[in-house]
mmCIF file of C-alpha atoms in Angstrom:
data_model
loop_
_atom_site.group_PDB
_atom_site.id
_atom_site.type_symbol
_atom_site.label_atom_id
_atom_site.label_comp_id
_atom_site.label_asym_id
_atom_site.label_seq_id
_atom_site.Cartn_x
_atom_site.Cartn_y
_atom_site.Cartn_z
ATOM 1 C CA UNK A 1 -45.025 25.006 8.622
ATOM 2 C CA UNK A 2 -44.306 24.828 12.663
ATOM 3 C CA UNK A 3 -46.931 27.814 13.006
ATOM 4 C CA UNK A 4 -49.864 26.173 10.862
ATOM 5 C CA UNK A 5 -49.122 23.210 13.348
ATOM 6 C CA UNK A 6 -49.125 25.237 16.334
ATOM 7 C CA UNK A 7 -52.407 27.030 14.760
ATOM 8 C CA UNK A 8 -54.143 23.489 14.318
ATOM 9 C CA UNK A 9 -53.433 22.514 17.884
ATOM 10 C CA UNK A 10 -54.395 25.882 19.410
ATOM 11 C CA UNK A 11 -57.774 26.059 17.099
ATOM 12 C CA UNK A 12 -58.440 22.005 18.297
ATOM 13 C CA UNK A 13 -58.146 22.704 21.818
ATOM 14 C CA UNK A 14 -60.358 26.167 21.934
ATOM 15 C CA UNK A 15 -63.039 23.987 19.354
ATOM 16 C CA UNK A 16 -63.154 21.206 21.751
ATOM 17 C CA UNK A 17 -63.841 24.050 24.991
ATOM 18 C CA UNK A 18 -67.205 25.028 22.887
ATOM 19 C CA UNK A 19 -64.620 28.438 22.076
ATOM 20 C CA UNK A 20 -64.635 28.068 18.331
ATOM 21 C CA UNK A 21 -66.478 26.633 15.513
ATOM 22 C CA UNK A 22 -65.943 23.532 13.247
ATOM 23 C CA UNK A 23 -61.845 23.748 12.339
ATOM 24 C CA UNK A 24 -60.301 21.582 9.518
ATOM 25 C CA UNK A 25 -56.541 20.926 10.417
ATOM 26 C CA UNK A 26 -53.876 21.349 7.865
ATOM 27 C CA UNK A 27 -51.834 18.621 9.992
ATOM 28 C CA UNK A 28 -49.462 16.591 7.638
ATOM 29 C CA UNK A 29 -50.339 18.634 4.342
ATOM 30 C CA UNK A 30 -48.136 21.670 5.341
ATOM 31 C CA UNK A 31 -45.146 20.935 2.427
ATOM 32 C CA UNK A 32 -48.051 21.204 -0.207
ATOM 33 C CA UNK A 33 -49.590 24.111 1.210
ATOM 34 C CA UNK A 34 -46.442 25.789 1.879
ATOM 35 C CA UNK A 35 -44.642 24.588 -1.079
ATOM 36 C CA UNK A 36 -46.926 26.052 -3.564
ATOM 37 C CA UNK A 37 -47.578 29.103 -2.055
ATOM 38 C CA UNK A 38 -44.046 29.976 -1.260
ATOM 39 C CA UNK A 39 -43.864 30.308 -5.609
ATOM 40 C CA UNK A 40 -46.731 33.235 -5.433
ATOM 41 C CA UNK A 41 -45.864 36.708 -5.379
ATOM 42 C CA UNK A 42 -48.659 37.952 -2.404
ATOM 43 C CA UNK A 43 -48.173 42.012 -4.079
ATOM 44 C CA UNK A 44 -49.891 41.016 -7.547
ATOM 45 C CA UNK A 45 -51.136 36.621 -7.356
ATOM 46 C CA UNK A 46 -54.066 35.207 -5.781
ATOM 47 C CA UNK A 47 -54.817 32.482 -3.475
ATOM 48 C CA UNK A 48 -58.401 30.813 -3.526
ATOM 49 C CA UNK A 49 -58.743 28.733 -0.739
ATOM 50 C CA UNK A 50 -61.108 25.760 0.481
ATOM 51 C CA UNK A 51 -60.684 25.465 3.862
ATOM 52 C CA UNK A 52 -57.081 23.961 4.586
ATOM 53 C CA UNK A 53 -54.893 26.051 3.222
ATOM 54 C CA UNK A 54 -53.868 28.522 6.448
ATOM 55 C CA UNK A 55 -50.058 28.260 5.283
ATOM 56 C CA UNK A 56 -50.914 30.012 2.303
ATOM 57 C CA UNK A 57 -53.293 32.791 3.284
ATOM 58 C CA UNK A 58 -50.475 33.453 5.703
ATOM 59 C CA UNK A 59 -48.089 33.886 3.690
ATOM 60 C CA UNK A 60 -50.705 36.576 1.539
ATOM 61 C CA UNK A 61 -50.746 38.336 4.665
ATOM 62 C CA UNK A 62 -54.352 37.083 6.280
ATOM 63 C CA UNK A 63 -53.784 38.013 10.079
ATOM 64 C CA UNK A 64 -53.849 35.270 12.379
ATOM 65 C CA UNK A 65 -56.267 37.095 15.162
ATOM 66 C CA UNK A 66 -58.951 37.800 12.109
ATOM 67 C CA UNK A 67 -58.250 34.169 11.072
ATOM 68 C CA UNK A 68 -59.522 33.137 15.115
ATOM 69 C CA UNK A 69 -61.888 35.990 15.141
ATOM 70 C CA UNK A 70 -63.604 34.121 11.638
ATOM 71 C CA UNK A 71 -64.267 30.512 13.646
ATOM 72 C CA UNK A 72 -64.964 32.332 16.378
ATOM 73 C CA UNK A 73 -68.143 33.175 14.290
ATOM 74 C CA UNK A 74 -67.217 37.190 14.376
ATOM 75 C CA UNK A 75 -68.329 37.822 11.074
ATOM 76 C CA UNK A 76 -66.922 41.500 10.731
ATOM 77 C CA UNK A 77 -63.555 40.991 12.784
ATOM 78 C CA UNK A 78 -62.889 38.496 10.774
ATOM 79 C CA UNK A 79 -63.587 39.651 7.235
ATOM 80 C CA UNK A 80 -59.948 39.307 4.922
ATOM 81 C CA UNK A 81 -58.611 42.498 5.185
ATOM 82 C CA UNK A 82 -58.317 45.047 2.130
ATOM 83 C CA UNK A 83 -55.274 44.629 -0.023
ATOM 84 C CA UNK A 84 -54.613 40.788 0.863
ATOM 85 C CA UNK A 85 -55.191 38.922 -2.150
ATOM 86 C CA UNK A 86 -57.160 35.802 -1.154
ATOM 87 C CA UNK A 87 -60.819 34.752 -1.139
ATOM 88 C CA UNK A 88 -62.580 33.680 1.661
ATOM 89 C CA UNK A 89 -62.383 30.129 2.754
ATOM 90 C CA UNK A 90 -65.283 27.849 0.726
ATOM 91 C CA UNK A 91 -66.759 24.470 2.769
ATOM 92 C CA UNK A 92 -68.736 23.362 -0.449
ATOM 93 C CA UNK A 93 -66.548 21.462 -2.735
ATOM 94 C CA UNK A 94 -65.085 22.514 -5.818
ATOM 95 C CA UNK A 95 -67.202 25.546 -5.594
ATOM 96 C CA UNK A 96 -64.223 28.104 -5.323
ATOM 97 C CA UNK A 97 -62.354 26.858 -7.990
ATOM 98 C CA UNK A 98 -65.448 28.366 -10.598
ATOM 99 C CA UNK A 99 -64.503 31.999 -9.094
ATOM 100 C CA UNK A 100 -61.010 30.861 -9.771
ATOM 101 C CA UNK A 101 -60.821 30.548 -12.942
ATOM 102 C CA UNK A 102 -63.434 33.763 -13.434
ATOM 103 C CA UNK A 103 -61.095 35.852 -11.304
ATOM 104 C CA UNK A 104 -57.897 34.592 -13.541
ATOM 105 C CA UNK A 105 -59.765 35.170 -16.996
ATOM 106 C CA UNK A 106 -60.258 38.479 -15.765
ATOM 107 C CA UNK A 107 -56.439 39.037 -15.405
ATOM 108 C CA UNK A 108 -56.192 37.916 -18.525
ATOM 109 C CA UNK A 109 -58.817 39.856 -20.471
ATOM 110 C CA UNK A 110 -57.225 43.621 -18.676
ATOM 111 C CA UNK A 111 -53.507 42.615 -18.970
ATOM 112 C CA UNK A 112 -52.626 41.839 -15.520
ATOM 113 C CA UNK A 113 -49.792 40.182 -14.630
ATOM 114 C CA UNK A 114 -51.523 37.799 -11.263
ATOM 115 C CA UNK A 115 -51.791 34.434 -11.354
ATOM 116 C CA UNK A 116 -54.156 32.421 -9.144
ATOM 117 C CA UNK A 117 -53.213 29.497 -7.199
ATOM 118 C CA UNK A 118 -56.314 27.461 -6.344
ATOM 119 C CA UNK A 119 -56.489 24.953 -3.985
ATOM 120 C CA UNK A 120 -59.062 21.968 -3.390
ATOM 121 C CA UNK A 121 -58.481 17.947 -2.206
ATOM 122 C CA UNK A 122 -59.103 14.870 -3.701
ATOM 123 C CA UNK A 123 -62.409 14.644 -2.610
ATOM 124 C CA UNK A 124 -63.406 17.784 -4.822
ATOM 125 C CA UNK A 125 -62.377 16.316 -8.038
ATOM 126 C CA UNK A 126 -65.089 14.542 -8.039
ATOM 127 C CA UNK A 127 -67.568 17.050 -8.081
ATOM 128 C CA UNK A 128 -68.828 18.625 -11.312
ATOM 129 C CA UNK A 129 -67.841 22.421 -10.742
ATOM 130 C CA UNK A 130 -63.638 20.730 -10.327
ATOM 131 C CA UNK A 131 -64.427 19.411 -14.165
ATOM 132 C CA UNK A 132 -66.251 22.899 -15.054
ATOM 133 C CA UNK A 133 -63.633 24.896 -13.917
ATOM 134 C CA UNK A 134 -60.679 23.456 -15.396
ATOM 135 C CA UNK A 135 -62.251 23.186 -18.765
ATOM 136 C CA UNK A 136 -63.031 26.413 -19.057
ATOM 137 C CA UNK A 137 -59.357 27.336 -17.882
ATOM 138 C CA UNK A 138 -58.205 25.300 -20.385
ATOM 139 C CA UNK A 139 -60.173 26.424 -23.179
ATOM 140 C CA UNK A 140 -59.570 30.357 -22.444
ATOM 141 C CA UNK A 141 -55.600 29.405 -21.135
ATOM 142 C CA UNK A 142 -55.773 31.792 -18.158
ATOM 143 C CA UNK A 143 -53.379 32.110 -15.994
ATOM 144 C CA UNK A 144 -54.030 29.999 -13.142
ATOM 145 C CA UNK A 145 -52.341 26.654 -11.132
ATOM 146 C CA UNK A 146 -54.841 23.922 -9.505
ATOM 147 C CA UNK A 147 -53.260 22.358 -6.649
ATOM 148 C CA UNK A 148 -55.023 19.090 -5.521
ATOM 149 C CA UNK A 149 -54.383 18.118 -2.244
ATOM 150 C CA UNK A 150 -54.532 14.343 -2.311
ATOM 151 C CA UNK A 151 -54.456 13.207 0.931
ATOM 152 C CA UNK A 152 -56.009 10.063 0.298
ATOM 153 C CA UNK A 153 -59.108 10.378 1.780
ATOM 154 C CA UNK A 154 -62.172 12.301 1.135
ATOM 155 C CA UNK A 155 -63.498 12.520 4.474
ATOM 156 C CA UNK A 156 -64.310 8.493 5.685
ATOM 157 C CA UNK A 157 -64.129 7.472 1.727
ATOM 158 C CA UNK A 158 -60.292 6.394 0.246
ATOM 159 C CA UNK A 159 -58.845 7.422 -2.606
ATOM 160 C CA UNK A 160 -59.189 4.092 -4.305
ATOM 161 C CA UNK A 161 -63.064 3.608 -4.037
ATOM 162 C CA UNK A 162 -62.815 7.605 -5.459
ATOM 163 C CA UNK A 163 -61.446 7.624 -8.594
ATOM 164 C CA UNK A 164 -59.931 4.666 -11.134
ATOM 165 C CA UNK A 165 -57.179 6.962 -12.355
ATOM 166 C CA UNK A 166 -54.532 9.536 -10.764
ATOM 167 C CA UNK A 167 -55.555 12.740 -10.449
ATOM 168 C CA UNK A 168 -53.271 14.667 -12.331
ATOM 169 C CA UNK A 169 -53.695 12.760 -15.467
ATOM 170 C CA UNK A 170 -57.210 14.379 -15.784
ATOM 171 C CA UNK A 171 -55.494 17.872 -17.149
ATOM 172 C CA UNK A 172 -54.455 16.254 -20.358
ATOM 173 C CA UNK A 173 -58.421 16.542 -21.127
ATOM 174 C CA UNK A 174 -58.905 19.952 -20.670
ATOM 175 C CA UNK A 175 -55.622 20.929 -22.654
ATOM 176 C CA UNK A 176 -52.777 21.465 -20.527
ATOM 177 C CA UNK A 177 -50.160 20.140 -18.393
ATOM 178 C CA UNK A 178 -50.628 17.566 -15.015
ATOM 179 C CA UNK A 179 -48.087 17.215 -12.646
ATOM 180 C CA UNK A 180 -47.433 14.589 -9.750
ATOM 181 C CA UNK A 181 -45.034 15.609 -6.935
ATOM 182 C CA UNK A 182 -44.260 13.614 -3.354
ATOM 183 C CA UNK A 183 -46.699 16.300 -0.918
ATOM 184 C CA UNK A 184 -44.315 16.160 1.974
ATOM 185 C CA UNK A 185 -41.417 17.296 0.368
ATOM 186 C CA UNK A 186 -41.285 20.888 0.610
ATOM 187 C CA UNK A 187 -38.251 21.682 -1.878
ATOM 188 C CA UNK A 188 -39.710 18.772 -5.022
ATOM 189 C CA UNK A 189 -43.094 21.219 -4.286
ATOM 190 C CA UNK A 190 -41.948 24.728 -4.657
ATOM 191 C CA UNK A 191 -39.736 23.479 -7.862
ATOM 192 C CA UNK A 192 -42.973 22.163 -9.570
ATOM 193 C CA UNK A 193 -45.031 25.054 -7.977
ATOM 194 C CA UNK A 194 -42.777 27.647 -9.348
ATOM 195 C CA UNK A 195 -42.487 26.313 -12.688
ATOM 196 C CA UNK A 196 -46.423 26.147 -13.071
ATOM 197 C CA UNK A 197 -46.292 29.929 -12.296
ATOM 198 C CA UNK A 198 -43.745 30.706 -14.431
ATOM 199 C CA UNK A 199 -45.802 29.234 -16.841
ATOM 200 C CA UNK A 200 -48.921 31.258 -16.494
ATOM 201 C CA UNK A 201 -47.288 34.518 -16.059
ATOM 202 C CA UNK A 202 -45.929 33.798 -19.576
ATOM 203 C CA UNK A 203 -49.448 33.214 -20.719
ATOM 204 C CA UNK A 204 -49.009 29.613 -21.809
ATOM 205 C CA UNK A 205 -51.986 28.573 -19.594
ATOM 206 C CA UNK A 206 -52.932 26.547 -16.670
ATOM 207 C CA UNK A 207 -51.437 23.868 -14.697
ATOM 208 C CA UNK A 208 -53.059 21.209 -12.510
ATOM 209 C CA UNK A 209 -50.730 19.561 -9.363
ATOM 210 C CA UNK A 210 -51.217 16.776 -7.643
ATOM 211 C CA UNK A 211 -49.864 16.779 -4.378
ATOM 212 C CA UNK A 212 -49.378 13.237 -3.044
ATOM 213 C CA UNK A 213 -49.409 13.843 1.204
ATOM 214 C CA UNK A 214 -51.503 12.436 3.866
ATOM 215 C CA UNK A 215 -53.931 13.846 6.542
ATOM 216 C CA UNK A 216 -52.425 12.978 10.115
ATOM 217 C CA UNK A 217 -55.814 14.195 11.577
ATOM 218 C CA UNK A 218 -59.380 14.233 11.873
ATOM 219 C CA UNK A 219 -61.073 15.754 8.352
ATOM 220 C CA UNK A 220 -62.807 18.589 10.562
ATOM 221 C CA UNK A 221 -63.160 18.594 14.263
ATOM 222 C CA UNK A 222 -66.619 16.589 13.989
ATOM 223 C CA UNK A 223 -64.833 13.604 12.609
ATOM 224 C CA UNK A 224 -63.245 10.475 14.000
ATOM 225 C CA UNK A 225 -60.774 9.128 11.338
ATOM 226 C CA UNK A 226 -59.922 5.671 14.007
ATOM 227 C CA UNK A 227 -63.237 4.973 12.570
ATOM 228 C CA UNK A 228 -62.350 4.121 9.140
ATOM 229 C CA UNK A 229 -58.771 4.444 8.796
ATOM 230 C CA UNK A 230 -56.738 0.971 8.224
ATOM 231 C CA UNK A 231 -54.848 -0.507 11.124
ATOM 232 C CA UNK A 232 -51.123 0.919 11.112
ATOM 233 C CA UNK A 233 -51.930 3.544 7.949
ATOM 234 C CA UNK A 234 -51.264 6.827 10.271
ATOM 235 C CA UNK A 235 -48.443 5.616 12.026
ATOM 236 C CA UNK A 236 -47.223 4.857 8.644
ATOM 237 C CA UNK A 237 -48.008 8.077 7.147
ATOM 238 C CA UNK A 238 -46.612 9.886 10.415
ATOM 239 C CA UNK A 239 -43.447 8.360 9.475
ATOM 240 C CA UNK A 240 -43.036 10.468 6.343
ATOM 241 C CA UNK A 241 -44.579 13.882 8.149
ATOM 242 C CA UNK A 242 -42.996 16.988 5.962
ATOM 243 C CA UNK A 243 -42.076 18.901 9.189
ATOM 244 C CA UNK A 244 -39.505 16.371 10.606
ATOM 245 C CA UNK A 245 -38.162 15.949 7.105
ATOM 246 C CA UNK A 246 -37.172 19.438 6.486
ATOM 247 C CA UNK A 247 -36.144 19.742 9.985
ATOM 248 C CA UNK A 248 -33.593 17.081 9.255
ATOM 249 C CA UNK A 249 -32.722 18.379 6.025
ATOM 250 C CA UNK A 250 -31.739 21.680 8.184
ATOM 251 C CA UNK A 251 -29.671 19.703 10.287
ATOM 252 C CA UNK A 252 -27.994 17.984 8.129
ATOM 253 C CA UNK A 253 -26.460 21.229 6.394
ATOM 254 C CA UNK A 254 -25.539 22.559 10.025
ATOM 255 C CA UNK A 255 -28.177 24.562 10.545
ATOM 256 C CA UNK A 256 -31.071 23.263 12.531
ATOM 257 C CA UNK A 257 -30.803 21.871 16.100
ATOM 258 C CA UNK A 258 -32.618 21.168 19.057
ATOM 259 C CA UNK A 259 -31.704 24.681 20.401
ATOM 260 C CA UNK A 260 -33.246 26.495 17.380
ATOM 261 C CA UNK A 261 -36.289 24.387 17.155
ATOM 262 C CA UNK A 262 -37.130 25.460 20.780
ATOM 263 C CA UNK A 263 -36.350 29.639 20.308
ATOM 264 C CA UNK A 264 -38.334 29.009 17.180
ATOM 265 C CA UNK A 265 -41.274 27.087 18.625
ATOM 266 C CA UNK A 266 -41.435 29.428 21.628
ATOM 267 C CA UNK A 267 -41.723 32.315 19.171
ATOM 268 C CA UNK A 268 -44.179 30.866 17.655
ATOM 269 C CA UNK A 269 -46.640 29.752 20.394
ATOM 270 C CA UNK A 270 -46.047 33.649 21.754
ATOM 271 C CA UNK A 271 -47.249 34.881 18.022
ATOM 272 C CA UNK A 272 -50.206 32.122 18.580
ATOM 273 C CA UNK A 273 -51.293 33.341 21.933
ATOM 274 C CA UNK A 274 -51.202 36.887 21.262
ATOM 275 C CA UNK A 275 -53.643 36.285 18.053
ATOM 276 C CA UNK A 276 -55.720 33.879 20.070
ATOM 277 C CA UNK A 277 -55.946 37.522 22.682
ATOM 278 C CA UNK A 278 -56.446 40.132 20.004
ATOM 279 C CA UNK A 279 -59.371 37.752 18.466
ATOM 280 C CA UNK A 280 -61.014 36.932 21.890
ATOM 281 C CA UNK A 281 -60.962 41.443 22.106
ATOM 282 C CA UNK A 282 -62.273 41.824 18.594
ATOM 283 C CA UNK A 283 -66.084 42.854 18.582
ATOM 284 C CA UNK A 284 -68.709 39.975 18.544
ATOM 285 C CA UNK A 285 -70.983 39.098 15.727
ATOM 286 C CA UNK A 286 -74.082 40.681 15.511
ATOM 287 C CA UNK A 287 -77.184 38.848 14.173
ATOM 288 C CA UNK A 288 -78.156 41.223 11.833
ATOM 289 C CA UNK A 289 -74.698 40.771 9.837
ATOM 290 C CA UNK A 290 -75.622 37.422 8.357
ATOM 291 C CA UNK A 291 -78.000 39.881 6.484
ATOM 292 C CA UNK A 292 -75.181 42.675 5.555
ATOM 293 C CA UNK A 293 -73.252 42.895 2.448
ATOM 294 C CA UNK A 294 -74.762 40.437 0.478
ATOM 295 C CA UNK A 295 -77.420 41.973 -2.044
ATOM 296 C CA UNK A 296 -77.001 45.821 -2.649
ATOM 297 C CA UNK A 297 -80.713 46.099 -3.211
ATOM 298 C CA UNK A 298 -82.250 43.052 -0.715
ATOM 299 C CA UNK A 299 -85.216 41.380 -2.417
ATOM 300 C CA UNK A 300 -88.249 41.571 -0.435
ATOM 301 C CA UNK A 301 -88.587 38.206 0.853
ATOM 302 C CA UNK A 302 -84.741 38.525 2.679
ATOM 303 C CA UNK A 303 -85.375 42.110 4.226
ATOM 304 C CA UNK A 304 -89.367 40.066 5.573
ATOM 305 C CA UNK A 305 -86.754 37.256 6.929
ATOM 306 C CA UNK A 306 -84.624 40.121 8.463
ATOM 307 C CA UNK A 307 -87.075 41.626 10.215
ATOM 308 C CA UNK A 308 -88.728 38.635 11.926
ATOM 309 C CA UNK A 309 -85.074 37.831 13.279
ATOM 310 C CA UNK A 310 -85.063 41.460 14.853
ATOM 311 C CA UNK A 311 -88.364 40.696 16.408
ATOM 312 C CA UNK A 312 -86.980 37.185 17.367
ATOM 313 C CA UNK A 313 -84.313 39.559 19.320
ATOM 314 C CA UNK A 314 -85.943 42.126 20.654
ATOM 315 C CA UNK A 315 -85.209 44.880 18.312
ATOM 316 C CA UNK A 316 -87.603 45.154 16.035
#
């Protein structure tokens, strides 16, 4: 949890010097990523991302420098590496959560034992590809746990004006359990977490969670969230952060201080700065790879587009 913090300011700071591209913070949601994730198995279970979930592709084994190389716009460096079991990040809501539930009907169909833990916020449930993939999870009962991060605001628009109803209540439609569970606290996540993969390793079927938290940051680095927020809700919200909490749970069982925090933090921003190095060394994108491995057998109209670019560049 300190290291996706130390991530989000480190990724902020080179954004905001023109050294890396748009960057969603996981700021304040690290319990629910961190949590669930801790309940996977990273040898044989899945993650499938959107595009706040760095905890958890960590933990699968994603390198941090490819992670920097990726919004650094190195297309290559920063491809997932092979063996690590997660998908690439997805921008579009809800769209991920289709090749979710495709990717955990095919465990099911060769008798594998993964399960896949997909993640998407509050803002995605509203779009029709959240309702398309949980129904047809439900219907087939693969193996697979939907973790919705509600953090109470999709972008600029609240929860409230989102949806009538709590988001976990929509799982009794497509046939199988919905859970609830306070987002900030780490141990009441991993206890729900690892029961919903219990579950679908036993083949009983999905699970949906709904991870209560809040977003102490801007949505994405283009965003101003002073511009819509309530008066007082972040210092509110602040006041329940998941990082301090388990940080005083620590302490009070003897075994967190002020001493530790600091040789752990200073670890930490070492690991940070030697990934931020390694990325900044990694080759740079070339244009032509926007064109590679995406169609084994190009149609004619994208290798026409791909050759005006090389003219465009002067190597035609």
């Amino acid at each position: 949890m300190m290291l996706s913090r130390t991530f989000d300011a480190r990724a902020t700071s080179l954004q905001r010097q023109g050294r890396l591209g748009t960057f969603s913070p996981v700021k304040g949601q690290e319990a629910s990523v961190v949590g669930t994730a801790m309940a996977l198995d990273p040898g044989q279970d899945w993650v499938v991302p959107s595009y706040r979930e760095l905890p958890a592709l960590v933990r699968q084994g994603y390198p941090l420098e490819r992670m920097f190389a990726a919004l650094m716009g190195k297309v290559v460096a920063g491809r997932i590496p092979d063996g690590i079991n997660v998908l690439p990040n997805q921008v579009a809501l809800a769209s991920q959560l289709q090749h979710a539930t495709g990717l955990a009907w095919g465990f099911k169909l060769q008798g594998k034992p993964g399960v896949v833990m997909a993640y998407c916020g509050d803002g995605a449930t509203s779009e029709g590809d959240f309702h398309e993939a949980c129904n047809l999870a439900g219907v087939r009962r693969v193996p697979i746990v939907f973790v919705v991060q509600n953090n109470q605001w999709a972008i600029s628009t609240s929860r409230e004006l989102q949806s009538a109803g709590e988001f976990y209540r929509r799982a009794e439609g497509y046939g199988f359990p919905g859970r609830q569970v306070d987002g900030n606290d780490l141990l009441a996540v991993y206890e729900i977490a690892e029961q919903a993969v219990r579950r679908a390793r036993a083949g009983e079927g999905p699970t949906l969670i709904e991870c209560v938290t809040a977003r102490l940051s801007f949505h994405n680095t283009t965003d101003n969230p002073r511009d819509y927020l309530p008066e007082g809700w972040l210092e509110k919200a602040e006041r329940e952060e998941p990082i301090r909490r388990v940080q005083s749970y620590l302490a009070g069982l003897g075994i967190w201080d002020e001493a530790t925090r600091a040789a752990v933090q200073g670890e930490i921003t070492e690991q940070v700065d030697a990934a931020v190095e390694a990325a900044g060394e990694l080759p740079a994108a070339k244009a032509t790879e926007v064109f590679d491995n995406v169609y084994g057998d190009p149609p004619r109209r994208v290798l026409r587009q791909r050759e005006e670019l090389l003219r465009l560049i002067g190597q035609a």
